[in-house]
Coordinates of C-alpha atoms in Angstrom, one line a residue:
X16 CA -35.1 41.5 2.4
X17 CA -38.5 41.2 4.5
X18 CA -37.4 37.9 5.9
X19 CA -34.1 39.9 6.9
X20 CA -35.9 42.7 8.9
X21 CA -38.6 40.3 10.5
X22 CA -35.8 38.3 11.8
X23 CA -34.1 41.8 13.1
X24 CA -37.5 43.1 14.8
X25 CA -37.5 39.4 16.8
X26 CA -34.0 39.4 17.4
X27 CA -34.1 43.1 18.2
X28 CA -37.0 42.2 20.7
X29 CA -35.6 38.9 22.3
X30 CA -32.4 40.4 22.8
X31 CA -34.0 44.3 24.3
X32 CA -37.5 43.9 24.9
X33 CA -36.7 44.4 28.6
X34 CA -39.4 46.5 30.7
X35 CA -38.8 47.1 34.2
X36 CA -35.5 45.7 35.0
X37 CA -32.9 46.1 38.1
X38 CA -35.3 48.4 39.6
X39 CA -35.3 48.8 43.3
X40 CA -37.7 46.3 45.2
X41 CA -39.9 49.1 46.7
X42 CA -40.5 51.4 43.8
X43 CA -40.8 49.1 41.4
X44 CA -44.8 49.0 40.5
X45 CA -44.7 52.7 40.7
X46 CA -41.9 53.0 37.9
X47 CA -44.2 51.2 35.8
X48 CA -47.1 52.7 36.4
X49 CA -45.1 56.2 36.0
X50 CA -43.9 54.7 32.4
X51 CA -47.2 54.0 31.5
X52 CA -48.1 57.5 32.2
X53 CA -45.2 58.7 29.7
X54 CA -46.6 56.8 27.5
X55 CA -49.9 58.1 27.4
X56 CA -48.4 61.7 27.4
X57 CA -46.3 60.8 23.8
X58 CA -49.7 58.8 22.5
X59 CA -51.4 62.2 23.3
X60 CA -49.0 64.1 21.3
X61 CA -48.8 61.6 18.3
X62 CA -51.8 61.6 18.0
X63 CA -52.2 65.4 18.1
X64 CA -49.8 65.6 14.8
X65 CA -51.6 63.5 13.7
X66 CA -48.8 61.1 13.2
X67 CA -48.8 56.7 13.7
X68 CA -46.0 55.1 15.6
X69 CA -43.6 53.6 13.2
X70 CA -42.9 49.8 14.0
X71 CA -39.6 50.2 15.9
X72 CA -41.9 52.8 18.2
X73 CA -43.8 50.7 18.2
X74 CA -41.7 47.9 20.2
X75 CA -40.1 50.5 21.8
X76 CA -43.3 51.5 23.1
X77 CA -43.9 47.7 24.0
X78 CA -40.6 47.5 26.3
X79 CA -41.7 50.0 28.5
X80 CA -45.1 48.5 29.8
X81 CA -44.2 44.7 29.4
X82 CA -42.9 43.6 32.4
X83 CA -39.4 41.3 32.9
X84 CA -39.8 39.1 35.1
X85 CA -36.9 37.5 37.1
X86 CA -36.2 35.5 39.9
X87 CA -36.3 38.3 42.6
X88 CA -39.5 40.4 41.5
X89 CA -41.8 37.4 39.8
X90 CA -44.2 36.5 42.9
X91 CA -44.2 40.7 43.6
X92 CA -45.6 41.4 40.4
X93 CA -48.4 38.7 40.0
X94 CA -49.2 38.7 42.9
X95 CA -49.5 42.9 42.8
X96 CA -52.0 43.3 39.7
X97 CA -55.1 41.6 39.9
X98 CA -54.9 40.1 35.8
X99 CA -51.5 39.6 34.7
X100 CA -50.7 37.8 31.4
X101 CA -46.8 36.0 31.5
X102 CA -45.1 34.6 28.8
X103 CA -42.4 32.2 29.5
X104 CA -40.0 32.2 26.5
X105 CA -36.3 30.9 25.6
X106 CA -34.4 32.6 23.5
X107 CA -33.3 29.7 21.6
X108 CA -37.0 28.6 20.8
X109 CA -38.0 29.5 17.8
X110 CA -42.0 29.2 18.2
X111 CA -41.0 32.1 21.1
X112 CA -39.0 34.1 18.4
X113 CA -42.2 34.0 16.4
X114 CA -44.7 34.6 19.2
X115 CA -42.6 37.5 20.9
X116 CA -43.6 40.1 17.8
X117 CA -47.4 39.0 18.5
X118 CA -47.3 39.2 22.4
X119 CA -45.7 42.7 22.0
X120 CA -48.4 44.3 19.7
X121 CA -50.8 42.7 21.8
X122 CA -49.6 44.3 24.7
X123 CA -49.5 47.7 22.8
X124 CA -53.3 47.0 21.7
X125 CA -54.5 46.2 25.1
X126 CA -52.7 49.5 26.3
X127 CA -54.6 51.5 23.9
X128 CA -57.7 49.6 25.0
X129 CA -57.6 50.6 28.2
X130 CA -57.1 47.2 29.8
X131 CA -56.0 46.8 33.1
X132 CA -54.2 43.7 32.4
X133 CA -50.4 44.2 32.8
X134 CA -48.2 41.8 30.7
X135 CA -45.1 40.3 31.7
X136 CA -42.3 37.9 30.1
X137 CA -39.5 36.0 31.7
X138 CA -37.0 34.1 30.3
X139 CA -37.4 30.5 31.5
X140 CA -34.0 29.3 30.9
X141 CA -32.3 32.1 32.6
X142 CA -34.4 32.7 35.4
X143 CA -35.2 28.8 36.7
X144 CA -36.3 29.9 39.9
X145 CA -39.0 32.4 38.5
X146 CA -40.2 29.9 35.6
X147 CA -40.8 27.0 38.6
X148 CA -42.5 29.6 40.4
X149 CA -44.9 30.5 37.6
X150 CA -45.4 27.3 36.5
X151 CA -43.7 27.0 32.9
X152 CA -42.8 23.8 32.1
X153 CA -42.0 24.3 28.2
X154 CA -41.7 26.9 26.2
X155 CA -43.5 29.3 25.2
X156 CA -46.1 28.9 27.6
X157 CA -48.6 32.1 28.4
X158 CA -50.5 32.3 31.7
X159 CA -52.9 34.4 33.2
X160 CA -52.8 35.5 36.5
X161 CA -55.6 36.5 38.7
X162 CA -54.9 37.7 42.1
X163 CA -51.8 35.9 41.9
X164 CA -54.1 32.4 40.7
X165 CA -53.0 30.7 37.5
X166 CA -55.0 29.9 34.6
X167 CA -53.8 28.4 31.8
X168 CA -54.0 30.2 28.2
X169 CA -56.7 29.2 25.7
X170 CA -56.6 31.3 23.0
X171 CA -54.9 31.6 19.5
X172 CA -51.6 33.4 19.2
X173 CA -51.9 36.3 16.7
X174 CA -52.1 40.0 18.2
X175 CA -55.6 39.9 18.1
X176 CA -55.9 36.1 19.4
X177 CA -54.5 37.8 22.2
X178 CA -56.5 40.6 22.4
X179 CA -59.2 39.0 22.4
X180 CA -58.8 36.3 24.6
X181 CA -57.5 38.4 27.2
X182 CA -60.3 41.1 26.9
X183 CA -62.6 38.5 27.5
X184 CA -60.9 36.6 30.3
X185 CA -60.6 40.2 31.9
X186 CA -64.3 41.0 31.7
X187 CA -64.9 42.3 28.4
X188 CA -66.5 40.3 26.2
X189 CA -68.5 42.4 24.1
X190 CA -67.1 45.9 22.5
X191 CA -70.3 47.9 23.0
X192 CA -70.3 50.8 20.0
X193 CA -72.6 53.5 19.9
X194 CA -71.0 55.8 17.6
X195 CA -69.8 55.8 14.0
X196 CA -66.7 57.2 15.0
X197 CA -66.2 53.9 17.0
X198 CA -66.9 51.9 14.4
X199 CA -64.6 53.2 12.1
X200 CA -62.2 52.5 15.0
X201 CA -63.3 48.9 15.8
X202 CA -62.9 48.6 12.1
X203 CA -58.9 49.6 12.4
X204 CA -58.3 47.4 14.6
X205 CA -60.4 44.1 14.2
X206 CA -60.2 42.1 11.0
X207 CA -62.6 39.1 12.3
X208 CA -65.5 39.4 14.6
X209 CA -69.2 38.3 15.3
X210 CA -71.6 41.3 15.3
X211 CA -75.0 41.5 16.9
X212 CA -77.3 44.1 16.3
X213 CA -80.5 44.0 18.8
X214 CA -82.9 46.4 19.7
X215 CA -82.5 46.7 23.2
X216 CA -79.4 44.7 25.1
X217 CA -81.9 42.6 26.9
X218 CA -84.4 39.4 26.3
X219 CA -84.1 35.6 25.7
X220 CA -81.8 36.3 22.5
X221 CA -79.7 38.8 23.6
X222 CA -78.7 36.9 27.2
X223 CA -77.7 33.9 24.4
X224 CA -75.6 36.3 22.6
X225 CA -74.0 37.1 25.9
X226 CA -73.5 34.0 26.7
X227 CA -72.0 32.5 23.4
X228 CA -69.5 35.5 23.8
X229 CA -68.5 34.7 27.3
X230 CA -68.0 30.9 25.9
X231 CA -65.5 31.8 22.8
X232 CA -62.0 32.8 23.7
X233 CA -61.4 33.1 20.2
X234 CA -63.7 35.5 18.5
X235 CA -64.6 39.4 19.1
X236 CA -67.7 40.0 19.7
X237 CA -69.4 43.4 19.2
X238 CA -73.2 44.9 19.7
X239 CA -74.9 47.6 18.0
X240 CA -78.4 49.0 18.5
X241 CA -78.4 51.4 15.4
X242 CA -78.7 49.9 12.2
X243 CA -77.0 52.4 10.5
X244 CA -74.1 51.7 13.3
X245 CA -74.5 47.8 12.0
X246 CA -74.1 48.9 8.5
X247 CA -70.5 50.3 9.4
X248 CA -69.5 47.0 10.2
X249 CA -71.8 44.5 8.0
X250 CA -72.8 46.9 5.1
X251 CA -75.3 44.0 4.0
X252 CA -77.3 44.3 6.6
X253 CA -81.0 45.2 6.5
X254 CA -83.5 43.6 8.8
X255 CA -84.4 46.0 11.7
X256 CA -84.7 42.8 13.7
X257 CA -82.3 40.6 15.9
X258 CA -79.3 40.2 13.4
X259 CA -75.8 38.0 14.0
X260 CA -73.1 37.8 11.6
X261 CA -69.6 37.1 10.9
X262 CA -67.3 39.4 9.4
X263 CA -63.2 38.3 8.0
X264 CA -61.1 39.9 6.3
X265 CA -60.5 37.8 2.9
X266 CA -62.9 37.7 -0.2
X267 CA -66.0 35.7 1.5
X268 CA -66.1 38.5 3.9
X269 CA -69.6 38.6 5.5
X270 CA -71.7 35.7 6.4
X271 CA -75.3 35.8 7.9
X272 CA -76.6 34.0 10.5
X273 CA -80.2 32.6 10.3
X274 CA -80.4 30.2 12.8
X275 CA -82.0 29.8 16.5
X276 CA -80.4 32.5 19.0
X277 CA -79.3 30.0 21.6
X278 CA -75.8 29.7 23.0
X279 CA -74.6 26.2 20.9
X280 CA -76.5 26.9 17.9
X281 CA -74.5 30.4 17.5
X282 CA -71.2 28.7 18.8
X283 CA -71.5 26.0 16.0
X284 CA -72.4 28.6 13.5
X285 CA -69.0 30.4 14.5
X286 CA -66.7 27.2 14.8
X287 CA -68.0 26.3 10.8
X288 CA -67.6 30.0 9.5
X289 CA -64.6 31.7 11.4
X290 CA -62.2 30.2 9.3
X291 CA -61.3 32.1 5.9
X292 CA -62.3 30.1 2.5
X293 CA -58.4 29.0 2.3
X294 CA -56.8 28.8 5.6
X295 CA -52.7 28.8 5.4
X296 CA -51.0 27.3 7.9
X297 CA -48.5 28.5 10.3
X298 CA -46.6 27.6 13.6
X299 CA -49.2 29.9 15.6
X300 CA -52.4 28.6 13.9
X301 CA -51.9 25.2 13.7
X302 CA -53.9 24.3 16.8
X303 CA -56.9 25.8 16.0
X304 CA -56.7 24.6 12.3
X305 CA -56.5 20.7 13.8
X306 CA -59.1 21.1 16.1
X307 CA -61.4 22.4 13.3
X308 CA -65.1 20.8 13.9
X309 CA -65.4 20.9 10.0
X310 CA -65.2 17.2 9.6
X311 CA -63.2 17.0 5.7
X312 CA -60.0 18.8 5.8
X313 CA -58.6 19.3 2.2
X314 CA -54.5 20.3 2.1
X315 CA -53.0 22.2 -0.7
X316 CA -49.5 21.7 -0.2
X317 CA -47.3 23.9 -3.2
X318 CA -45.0 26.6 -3.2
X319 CA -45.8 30.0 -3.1
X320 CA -46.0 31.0 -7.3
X321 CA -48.0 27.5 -7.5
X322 CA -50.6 28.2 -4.7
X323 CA -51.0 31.7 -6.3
X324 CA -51.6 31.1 -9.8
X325 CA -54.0 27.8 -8.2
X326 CA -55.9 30.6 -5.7
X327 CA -58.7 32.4 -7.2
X328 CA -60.3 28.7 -8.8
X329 CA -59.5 26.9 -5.4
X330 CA -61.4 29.6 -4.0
X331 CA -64.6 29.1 -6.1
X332 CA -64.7 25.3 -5.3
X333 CA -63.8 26.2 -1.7
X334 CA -67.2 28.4 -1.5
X335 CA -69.0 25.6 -3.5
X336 CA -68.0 23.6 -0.2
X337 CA -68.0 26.0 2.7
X338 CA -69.0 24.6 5.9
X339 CA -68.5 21.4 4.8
X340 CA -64.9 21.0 3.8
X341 CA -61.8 23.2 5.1
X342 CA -59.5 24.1 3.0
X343 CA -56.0 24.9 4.1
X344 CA -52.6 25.7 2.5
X345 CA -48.9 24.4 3.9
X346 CA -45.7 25.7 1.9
X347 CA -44.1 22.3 1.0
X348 CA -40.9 23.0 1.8
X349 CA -42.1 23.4 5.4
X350 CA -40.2 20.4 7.3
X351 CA -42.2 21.0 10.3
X352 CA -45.9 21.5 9.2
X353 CA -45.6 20.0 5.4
X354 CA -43.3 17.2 5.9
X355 CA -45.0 15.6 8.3
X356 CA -48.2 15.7 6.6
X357 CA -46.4 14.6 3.3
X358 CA -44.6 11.6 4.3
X359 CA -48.4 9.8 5.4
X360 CA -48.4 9.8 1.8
X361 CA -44.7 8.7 1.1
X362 CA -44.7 12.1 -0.8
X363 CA -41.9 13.6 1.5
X364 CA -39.8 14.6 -1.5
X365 CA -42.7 16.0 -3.7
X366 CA -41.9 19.5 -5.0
X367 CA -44.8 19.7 -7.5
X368 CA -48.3 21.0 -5.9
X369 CA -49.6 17.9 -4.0
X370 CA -53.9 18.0 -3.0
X371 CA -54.8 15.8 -0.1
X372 CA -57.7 15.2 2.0
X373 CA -58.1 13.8 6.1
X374 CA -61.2 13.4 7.9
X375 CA -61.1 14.9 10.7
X376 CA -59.2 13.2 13.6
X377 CA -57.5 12.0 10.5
X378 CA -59.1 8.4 10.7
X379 CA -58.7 8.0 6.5
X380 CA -56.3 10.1 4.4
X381 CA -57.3 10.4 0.6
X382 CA -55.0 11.8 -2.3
X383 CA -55.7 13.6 -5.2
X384 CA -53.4 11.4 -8.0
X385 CA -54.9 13.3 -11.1
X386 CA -53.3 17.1 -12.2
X387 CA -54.5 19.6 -9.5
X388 CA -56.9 21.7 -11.9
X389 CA -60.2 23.0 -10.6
X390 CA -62.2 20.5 -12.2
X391 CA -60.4 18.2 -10.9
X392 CA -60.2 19.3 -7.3
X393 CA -63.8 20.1 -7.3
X394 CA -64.4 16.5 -8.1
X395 CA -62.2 15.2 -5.8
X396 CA -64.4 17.4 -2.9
X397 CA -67.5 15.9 -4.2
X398 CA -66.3 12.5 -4.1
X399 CA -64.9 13.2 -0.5
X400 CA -68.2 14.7 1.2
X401 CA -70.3 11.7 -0.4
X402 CA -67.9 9.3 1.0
X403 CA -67.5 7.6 -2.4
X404 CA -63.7 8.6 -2.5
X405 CA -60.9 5.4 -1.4
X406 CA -58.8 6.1 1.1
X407 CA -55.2 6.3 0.2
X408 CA -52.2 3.5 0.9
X409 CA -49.1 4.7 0.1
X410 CA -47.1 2.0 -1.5
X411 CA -43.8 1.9 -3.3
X412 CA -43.3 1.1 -6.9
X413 CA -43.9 -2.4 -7.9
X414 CA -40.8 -4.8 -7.7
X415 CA -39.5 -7.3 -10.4
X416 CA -39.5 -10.7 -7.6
X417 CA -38.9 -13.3 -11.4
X418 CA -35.4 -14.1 -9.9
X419 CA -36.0 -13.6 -6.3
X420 CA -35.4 -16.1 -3.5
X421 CA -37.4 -13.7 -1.0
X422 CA -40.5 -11.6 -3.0
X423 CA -40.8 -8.0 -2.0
X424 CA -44.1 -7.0 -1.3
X425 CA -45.3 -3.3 -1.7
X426 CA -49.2 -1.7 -0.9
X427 CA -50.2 -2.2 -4.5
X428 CA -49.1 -5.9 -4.6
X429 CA -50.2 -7.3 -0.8
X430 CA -53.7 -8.2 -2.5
X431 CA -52.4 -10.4 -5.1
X432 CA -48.9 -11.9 -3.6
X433 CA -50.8 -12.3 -0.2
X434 CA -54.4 -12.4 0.4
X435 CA -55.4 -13.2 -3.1
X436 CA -52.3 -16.1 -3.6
X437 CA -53.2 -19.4 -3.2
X438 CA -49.8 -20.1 -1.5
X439 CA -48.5 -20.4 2.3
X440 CA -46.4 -17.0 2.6
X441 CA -44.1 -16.1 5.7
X442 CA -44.1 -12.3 5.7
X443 CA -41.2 -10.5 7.4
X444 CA -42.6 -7.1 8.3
X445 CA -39.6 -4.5 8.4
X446 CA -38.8 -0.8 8.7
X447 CA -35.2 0.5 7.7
X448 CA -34.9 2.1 11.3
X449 CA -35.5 -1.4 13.0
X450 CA -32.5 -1.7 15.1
X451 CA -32.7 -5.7 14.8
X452 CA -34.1 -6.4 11.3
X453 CA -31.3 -7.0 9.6
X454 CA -30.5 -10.1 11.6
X455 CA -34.2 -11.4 10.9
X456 CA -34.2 -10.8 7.6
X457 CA -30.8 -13.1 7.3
X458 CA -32.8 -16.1 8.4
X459 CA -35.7 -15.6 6.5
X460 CA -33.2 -15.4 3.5
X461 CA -31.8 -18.9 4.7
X462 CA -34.9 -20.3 5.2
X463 CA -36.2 -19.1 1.9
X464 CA -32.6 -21.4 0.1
X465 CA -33.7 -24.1 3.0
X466 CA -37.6 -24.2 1.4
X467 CA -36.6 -23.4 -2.0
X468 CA -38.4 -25.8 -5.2
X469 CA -41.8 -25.9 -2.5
X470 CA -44.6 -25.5 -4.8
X471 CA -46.8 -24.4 -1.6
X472 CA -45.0 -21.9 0.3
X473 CA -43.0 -18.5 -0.4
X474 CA -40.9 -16.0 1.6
X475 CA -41.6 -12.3 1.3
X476 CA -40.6 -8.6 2.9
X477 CA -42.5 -5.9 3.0
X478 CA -40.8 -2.4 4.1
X479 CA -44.5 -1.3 6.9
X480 CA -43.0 2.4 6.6
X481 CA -43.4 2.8 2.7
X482 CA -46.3 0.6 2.0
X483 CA -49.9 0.6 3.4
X484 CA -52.6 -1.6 3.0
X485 CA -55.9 -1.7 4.8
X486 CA -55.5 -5.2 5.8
X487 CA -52.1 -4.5 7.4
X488 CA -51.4 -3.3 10.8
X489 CA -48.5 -4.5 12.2
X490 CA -46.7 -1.7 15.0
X491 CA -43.9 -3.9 16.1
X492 CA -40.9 -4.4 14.0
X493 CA -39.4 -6.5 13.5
X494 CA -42.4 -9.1 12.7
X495 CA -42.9 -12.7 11.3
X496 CA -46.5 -13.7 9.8
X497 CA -47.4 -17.0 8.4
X498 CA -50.4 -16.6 5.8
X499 CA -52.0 -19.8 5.7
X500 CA -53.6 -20.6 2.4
X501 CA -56.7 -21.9 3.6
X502 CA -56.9 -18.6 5.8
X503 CA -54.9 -15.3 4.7
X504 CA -57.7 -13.7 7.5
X505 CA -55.8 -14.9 10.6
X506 CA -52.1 -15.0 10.1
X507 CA -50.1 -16.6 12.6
X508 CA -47.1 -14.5 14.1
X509 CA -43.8 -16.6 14.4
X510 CA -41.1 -16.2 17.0
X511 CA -38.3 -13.4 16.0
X512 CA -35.9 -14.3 18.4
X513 CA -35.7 -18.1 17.6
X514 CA -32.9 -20.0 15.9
X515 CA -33.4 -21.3 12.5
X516 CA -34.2 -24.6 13.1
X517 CA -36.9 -23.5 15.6
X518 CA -38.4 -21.2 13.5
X519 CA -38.3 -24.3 11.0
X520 CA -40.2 -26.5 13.8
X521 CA -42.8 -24.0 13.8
X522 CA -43.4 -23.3 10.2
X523 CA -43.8 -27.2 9.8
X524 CA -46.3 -26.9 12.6
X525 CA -48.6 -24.8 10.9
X526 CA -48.1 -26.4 7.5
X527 CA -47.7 -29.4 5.2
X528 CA -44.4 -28.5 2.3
X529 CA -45.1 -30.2 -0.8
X530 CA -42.5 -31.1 -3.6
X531 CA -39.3 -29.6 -1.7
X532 CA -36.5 -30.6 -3.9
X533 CA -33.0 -28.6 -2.9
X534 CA -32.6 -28.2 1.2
X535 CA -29.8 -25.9 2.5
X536 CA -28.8 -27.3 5.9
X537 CA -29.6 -24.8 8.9

């Protein structure tokens, strides 16, 4: 039923969330302006009876002061505001179904913030004109402009991504609060955030403060000079001197900072701490969660009743490893984030939980094979931040090759059938996409008749998009190698596109066949 009415609010918004339409060229900018002013005027009186905007107020509210842009009024309207945020969307795009919801509260939130930026939307596939004018190029794409100046969005894409980002960009990139009442309100409205309590907003360590803030496009920053004002926000706080820290909303909620005051050392302790001790991932977060400077990135991938009853002990082992591995969460019957991910590990049809590991950049992959319990995962961790853990091949189950004119060679057999055999082997290299495989692999199946009673050399297959092996790279497919006994270190590639008698020649090149009884004729 909550899927149903999510779906309804996007679709309600992609199909209504129209601001300033077919309005007259001249008065245009003053409509919205005198909307904004209606606005204020029912806020006033909400607020007065003490009564919140319900949600579909709430995106009505957000159709009158989001602007829709179209191919008549686009270069008017950034050009006419000096910040101006657009979001180019499609209404067949699903990643803009899902960011429309988030762009709208945003632009409720930076309403209520007093922000002068004005917010705008076109839609890219209906308005060409206005999209090749702005810039947009895919979809969705956000922009800010300044005096009619493009810059290209860098923040995340929740509400308060936006928020935040846009505050900053704007010229805000502290929230100054210097009462409790404030507070209570920062509180409301910001679940993550850096705060920095100093004496006086001045000195060394309060210009680096300034200046970490200024760098981050992701994080709120907010200063205090009262420590009983600091208290509101970080209750554990009780040093009356310089004090920095983090504060989410999940059960590791507060998190100190006792390093240098200096711009990298603060931005470094926010890029390892801003994260939550399980991270799940979603359409909108998964950029920030790959470019995660943590350098060991451990995935849970289960469904939702799994991960739940798994939760509480992968939290403790996640706060035996903060800072030093990221833990993240993908439902595994997501085909776009989990599928991927799963099929590195030729797990693409897995159901049951699946644990896996990546460093980052994703230069090794490991895998958990052992039940997912918390002993178990917490030894897994260890093993992975000492670097004693092996990397993972994905191979498929070993084959029965007793009656086989052509041996099929998986990851868990190309040790001892190839580099360990003390046999010539010509390897075709396949994948069952490989538009002209199938005609290779007929000749190496006549050649393997054509060879057959040698007591030195053996034809073999191996399928390169189920099987792994650390001493196998091959990237072009369809591909002939020629292990030579006397060096399985420097296999020799044979022509593809040869007939069989040439491929023949060239096999005989390389090596001497001993004992051949039977010969098919090529």
């Amino acid at each position: 039923m909550l899927k149903f009415i999510n779906f309804s609010l996007t679709l309600f918004l992609l199909l209504t969330f129209n601001v300033v339409t077919q309005c007259s060229e001249v008065d245009e900018v003053d409509e919205f302006d005198e909307l904004l002013a209606l606005d204020d005027e029912l806020e006033r009186e909400s607020e007065a009876g003490g009564v919140k905007f319900s949600e579909a107020e709430t995106l009505t509210k957000a159709q009158r002061i989001v602007f829709e842009l179209n191919n008549e009024n686009s270069e008017r309207i950034v050009n006419g505001y000096e910040f101006v945020l657009v979001l180019g969307y499609a209404p067949w795009c699903s990643r803009s179904a899902e960011l429309m919801p988030h762009f709208a509260e945003a632009a409720n939130s930076l309403k209520e913030l007093g922000n002068s930026l004005v917010l705008a939307k076109v839609d890219g596939d209906r308005y060409t004109k206005a999209a090749s004018f702005l810039g947009i190029k895919g979809y969705p794409t956000l922009l800010l402009f300044v005096n009619g100046t493009s810059q290209p969005y860098s923040g995340g894409f929740t509400a308060e991504d936006i928020v935040i980002w846009a505050t900053k960009k704007t010229g805000t990139p502290i929230i100054r609060i210097t009462t409790e009442q404030e507070a209570e309100k920062f509180l409301r409205k910001h679940h993550n955030f850096l705060v920095g309590r100093f004496d006086k907003f001045e000195g060394p360590e309060y210009e680096e403060f300034v200046s970490a803030a200024k760098s981050d496009n992701e994080t709120q920053f907010v200063e205090v000079s009262k420590v009983e004002l600091a208290q509101v926000l970080y209750p554990d706080i009780k040093s009356t001197d310089n004090f920095l820290g983090v504060v989410k909303s999940e059960p590791e909620r507060y998190t100190a900072y006792d390093g240098a005051f200096t711009l990298d050392k603060i931005l470094e302790f926010l890029s390892y701490n801003k994260f939550p001790l399980i991270t799940k991932m979603t359409e909108v977060n998964s950029v920030r969660v790959y470019n995660s400077p943590i350098k060991h990135q451990v995935f849970v991938f289960a469904n939702i009743d799994d991960f739940k009853n798994l939760l509480d002990p992968l939290q403790e082992v996640a706060r035996t490893f903060k800072t030093k591995i990221m833990f993240i969460y993908v439902a595994i019957n997501d085909e776009n984030l989990a599928k991927p991910f799963l099929t590195m590990f030729g797990l693409e049809e897995a159901t049951n939980t699946v644990v896996a590991a990546f460093e980052n950049g994703m230069t090794s992959k490991f895998l958990l094979e052992s039940k997912p319990t918390r002993s178990n995962i917490e030894e897994f961790c260890s093993n992975l931040v000492q670097g004693s853990l092996s990397p993972y091949f994905k191979s498929q189950p070993i084959p029965d090759n007793a009656e086989a004119n052509v041996h099929v060679i998986v990851g868990k057999t190309f040790d001892e059938e190839i580099l360990n055999s003390k046999k010539d082997v010509v390897l075709e290299v396949f994948t069952p996409w490989c538009f002209n495989c199938e005609d290779v692999s007929k000749q190496v199946e006549k050649l393997a008749k054509h060879y057959k009673g040698s007591s030195n050399l053996i034809f073999a297959k191996i399928d390169a998009s189920a099987n792994e092996h650390p001493e196998f790279q091959v990237n072009d497919f369809p591909t002939l190698l020629l292990y030579r006994a006397n060096d399985k270190t420097n296999p020799i590639k044979l022509p593809t596109k040869s007939s069989l008698k040439e491929l023949a020649a060239s096999i005989n090149k390389h090596i001497k066949i001993k004992n051949q009884v039977a010969k098919d004729e090529l």
